[in-house]
Coordinates of N, CA and C in Angstrom, one line a residue:
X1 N -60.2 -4.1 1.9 CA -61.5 -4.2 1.4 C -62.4 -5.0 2.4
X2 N -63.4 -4.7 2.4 CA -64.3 -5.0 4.0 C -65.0 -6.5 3.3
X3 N -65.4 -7.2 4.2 CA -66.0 -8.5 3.7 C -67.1 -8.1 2.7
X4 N -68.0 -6.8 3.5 CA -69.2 -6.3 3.1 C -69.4 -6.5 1.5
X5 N -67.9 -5.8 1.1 CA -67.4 -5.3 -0.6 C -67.4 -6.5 -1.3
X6 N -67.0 -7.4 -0.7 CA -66.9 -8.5 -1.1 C -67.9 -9.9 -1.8
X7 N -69.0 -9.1 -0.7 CA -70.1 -10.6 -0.8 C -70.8 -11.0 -2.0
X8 N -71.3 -12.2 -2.6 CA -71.0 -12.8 -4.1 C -73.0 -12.1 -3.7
X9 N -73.0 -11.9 -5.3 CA -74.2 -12.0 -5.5 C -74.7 -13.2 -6.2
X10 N -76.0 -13.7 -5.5 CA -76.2 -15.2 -6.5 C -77.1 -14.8 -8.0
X11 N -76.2 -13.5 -8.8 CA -76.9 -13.7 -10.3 C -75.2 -13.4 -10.8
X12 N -74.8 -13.9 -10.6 CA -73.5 -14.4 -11.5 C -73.2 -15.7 -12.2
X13 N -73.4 -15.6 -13.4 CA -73.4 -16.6 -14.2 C -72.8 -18.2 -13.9
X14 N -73.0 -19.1 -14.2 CA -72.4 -20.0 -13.5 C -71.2 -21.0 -14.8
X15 N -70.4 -21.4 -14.7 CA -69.3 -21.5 -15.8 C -68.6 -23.4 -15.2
X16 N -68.6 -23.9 -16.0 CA -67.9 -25.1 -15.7 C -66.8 -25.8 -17.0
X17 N -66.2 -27.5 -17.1 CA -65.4 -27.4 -18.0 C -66.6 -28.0 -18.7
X18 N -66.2 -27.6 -20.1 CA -66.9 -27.7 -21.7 C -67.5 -26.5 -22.3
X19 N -67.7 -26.0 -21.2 CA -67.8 -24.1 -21.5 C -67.0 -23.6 -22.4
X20 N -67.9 -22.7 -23.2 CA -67.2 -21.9 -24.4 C -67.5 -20.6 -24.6
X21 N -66.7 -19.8 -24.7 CA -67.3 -18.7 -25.1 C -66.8 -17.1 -24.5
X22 N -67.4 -15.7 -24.6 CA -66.7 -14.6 -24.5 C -66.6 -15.1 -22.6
X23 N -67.5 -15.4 -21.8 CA -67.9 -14.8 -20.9 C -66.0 -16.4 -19.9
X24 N -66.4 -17.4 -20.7 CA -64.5 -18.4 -20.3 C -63.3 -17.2 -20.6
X25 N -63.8 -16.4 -21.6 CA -62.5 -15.7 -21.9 C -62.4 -14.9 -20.9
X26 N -63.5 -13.9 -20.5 CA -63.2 -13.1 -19.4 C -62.9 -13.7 -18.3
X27 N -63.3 -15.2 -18.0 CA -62.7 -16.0 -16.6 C -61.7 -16.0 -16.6
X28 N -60.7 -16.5 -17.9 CA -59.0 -16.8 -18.0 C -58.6 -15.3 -18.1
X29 N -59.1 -14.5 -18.5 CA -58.3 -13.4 -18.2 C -57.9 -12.8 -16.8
X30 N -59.4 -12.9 -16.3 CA -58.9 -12.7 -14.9 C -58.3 -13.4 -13.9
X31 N -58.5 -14.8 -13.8 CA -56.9 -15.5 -13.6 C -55.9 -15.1 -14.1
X32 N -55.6 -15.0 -15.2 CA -54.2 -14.7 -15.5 C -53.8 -13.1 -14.7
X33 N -54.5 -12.4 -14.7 CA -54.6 -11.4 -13.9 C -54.3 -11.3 -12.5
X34 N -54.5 -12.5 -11.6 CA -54.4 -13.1 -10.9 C -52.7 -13.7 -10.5
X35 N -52.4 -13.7 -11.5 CA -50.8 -14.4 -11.9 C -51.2 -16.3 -12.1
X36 N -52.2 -16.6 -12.4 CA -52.2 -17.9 -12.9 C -52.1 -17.7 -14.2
X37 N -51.2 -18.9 -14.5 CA -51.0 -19.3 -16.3 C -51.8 -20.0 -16.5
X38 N -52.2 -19.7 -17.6 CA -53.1 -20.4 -18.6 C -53.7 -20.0 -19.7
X39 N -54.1 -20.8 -20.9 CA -54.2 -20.2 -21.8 C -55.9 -19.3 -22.1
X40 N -55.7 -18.2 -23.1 CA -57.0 -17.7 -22.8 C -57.9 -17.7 -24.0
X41 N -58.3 -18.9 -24.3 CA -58.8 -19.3 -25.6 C -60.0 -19.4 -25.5
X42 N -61.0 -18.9 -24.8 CA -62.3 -19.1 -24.7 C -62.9 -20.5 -24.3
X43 N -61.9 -21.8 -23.9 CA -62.7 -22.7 -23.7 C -62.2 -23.1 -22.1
X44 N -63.1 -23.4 -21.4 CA -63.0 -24.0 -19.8 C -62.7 -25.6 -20.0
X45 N -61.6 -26.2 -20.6 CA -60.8 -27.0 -20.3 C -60.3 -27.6 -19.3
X46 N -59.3 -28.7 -19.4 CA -59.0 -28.9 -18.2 C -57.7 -28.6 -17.4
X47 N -57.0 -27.5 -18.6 CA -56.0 -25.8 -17.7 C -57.0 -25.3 -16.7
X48 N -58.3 -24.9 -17.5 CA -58.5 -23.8 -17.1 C -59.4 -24.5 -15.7
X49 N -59.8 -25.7 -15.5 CA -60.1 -26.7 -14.5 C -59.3 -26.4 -13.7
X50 N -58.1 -27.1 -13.9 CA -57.0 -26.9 -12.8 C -56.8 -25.8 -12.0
X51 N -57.1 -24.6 -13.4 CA -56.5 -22.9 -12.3 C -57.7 -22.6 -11.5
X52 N -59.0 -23.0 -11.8 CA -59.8 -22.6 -11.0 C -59.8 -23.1 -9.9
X53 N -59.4 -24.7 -9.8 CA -59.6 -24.9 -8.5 C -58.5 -24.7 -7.9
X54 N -57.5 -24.7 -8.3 CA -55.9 -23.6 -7.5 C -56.2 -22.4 -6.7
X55 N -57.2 -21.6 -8.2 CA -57.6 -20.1 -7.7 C -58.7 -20.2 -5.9
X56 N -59.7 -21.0 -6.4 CA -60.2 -21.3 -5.5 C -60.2 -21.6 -3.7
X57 N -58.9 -22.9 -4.0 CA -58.4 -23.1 -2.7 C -57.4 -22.1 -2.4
X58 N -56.9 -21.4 -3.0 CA -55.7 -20.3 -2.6 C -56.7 -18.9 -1.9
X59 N -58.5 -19.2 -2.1 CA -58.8 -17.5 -1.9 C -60.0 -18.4 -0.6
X60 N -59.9 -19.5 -0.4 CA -60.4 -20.0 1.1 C -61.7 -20.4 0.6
X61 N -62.1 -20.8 -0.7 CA -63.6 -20.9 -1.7 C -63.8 -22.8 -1.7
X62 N -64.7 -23.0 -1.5 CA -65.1 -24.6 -1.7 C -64.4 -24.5 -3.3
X63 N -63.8 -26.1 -3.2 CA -62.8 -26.1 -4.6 C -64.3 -26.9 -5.4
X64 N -64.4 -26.8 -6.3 CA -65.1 -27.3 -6.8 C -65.0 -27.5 -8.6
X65 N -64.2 -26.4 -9.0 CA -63.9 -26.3 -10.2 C -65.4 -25.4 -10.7
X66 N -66.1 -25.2 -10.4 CA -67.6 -24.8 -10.6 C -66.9 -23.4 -10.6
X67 N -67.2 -22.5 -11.4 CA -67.4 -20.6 -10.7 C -68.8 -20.4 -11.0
X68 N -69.0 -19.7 -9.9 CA -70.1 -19.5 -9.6 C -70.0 -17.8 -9.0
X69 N -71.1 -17.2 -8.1 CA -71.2 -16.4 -7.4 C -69.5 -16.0 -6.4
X70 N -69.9 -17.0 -5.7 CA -68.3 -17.0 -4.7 C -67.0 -17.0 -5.8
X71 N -66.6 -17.4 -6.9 CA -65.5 -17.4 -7.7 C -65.4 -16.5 -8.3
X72 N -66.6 -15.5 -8.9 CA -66.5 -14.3 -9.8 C -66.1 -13.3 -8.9
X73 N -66.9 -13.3 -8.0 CA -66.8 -12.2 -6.3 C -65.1 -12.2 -6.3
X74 N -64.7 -13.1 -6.5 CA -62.9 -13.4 -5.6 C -61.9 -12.9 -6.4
X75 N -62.2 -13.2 -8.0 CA -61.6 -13.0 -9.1 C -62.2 -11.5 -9.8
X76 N -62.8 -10.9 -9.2 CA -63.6 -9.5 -10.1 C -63.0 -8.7 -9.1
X77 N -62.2 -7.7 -9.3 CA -61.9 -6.3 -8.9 C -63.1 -5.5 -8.7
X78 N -62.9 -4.6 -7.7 CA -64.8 -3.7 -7.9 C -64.1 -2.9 -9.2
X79 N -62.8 -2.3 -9.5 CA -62.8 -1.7 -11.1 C -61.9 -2.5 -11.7
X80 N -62.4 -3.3 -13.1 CA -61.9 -3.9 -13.3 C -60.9 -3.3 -14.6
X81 N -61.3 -3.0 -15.4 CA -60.4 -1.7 -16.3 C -61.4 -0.8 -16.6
X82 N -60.8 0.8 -16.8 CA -60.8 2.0 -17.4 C -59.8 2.6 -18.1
X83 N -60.2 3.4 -18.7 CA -59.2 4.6 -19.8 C -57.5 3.9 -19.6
X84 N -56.7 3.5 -20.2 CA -55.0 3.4 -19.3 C -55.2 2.2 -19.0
X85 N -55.4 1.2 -18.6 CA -55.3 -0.1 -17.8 C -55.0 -0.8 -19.3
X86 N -53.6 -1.7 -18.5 CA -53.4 -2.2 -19.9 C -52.7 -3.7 -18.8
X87 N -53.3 -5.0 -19.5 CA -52.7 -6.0 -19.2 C -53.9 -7.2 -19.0
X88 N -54.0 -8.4 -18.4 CA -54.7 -9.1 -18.4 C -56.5 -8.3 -18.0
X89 N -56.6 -7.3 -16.6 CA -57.5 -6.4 -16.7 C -58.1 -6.2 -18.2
X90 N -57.3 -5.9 -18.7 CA -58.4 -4.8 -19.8 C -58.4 -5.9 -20.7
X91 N -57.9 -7.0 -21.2 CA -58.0 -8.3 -22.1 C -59.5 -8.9 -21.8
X92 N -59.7 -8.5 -20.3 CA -61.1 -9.3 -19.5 C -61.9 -8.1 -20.0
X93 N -62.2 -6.9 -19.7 CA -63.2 -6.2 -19.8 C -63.1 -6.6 -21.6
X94 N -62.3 -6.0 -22.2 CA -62.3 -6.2 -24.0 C -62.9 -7.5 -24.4
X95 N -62.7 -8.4 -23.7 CA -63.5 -9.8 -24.4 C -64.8 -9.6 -24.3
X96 N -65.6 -8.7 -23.4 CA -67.3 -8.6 -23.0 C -67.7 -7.8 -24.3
X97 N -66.8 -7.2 -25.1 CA -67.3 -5.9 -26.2 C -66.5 -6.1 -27.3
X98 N -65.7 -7.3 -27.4 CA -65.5 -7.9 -28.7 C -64.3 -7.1 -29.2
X99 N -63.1 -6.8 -28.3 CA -62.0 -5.7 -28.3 C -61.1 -6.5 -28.2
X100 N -59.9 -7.2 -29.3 CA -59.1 -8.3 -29.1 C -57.6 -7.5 -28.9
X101 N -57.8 -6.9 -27.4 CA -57.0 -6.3 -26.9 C -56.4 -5.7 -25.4
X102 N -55.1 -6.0 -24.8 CA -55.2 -6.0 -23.5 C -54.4 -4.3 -23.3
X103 N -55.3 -3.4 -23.6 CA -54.8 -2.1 -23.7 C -56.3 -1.5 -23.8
X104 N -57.0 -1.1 -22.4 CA -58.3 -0.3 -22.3 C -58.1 1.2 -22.5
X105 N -58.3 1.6 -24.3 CA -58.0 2.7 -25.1 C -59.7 3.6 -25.0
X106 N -59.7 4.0 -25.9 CA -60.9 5.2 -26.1 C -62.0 4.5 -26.5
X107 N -61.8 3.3 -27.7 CA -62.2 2.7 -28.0 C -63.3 1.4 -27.2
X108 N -62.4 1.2 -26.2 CA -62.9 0.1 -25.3 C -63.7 0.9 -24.1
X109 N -63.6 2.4 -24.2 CA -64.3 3.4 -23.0 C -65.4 3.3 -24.0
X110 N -66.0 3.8 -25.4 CA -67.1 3.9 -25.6 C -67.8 2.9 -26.1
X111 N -67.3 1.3 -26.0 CA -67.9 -0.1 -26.3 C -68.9 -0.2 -25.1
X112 N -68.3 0.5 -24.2 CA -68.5 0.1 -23.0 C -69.4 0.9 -22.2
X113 N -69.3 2.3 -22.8 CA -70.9 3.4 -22.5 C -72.1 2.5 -23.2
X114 N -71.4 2.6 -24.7 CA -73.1 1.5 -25.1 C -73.3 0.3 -24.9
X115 N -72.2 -0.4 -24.1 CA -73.1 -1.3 -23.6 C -73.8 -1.3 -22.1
X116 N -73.2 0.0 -21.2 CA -73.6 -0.1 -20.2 C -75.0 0.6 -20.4
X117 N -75.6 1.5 -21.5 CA -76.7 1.9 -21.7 C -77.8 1.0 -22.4
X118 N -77.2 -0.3 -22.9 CA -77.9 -1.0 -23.4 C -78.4 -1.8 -22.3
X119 N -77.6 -1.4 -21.0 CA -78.0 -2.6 -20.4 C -79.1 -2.2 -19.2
X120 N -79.1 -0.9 -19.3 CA -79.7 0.3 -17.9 C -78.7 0.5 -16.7
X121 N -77.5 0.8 -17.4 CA -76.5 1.0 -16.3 C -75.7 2.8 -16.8
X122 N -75.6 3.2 -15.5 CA -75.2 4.6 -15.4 C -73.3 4.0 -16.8
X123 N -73.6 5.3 -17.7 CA -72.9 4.9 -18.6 C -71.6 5.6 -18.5
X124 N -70.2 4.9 -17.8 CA -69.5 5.9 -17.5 C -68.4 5.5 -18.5
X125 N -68.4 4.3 -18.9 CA -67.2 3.6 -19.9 C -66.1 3.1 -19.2
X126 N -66.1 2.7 -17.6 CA -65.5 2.3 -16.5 C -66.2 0.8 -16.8
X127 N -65.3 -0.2 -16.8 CA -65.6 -1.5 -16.6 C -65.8 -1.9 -15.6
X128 N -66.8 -2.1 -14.2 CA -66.9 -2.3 -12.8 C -67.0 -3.7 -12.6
X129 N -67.3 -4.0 -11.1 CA -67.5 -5.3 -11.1 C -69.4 -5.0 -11.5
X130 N -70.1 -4.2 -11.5 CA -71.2 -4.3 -11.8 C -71.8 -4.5 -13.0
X131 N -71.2 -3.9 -13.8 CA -71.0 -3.6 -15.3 C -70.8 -5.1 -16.0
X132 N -69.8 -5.6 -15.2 CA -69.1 -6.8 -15.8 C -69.9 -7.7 -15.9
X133 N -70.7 -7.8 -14.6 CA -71.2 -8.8 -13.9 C -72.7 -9.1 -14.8
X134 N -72.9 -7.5 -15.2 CA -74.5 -7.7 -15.9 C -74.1 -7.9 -17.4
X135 N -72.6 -7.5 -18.2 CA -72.2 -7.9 -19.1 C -72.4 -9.5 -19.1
X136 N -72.1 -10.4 -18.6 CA -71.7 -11.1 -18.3 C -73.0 -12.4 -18.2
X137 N -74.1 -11.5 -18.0 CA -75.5 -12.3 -17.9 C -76.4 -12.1 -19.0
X138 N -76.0 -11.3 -19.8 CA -76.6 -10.7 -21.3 C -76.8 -12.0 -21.9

């Protein structure tokens, strides 16, 4: 993947510890996705402290514990689940649409047209890093 694909956009939400909520869940999922353990309870704790700045220093990112633009970029797939994707991926897209499930079924394809149409995004039911990203700032 070219650096190009890579580069953080600065409207990615910004997440620290005391944080609560769908958008921590989708962080811990995608570490665990990542192969970091930790639990995925919706709170940015101080597990979920730790894995970030592990995640961080292991992907060459100022450690800060902060995720920001550069942490979402590192940790977001450009597809992050569709149709079949079953495992930490699809646990992350499912927490944005309220789907308490790591198995991206039919179900989680058309959570995910309406919300990519609620949000003015081309509605394909593909969880992207774009999709996610604007999920994610809702």
């Amino acid at each position: 993947m070219s650096r190009a694909a890579l580069a953080p956009d600065a409207s990615w939400p910004t997440l620290r510890q005391g944080h609560r909520g769908r958008n921590v869940t989708t962080l811990q999922a995608l570490l665990r996705s990542h192969g970091y353990a930790l639990d995925v309870d919706g709170v940015f704790g101080q597990g979920t402290l730790s894995k970030v700045r592990a995640f961080q220093a292991n992907r060459g990112l100022a450690v800060d514990g902060v995720v920001g633009p550069n942490t979402w970029t590192a940790a977001t797939p450009a597809t992050v689940a569709r149709r079949g994707t079953k495992g930490w991926r699809a646990t992350a897209a499912n927490s944005q649409v309220g789907i308490a499930s790591s198995t991206f079924g039919a179900s989680s394809e058309s959570a995910w047209r309406s919300l990519q149409r609620s949000l003015g995004l081309t509605a394909d039911g593909v969880c992207g890093r774009e999709s996610l990203r604007s999920a994610l700032l809702r």
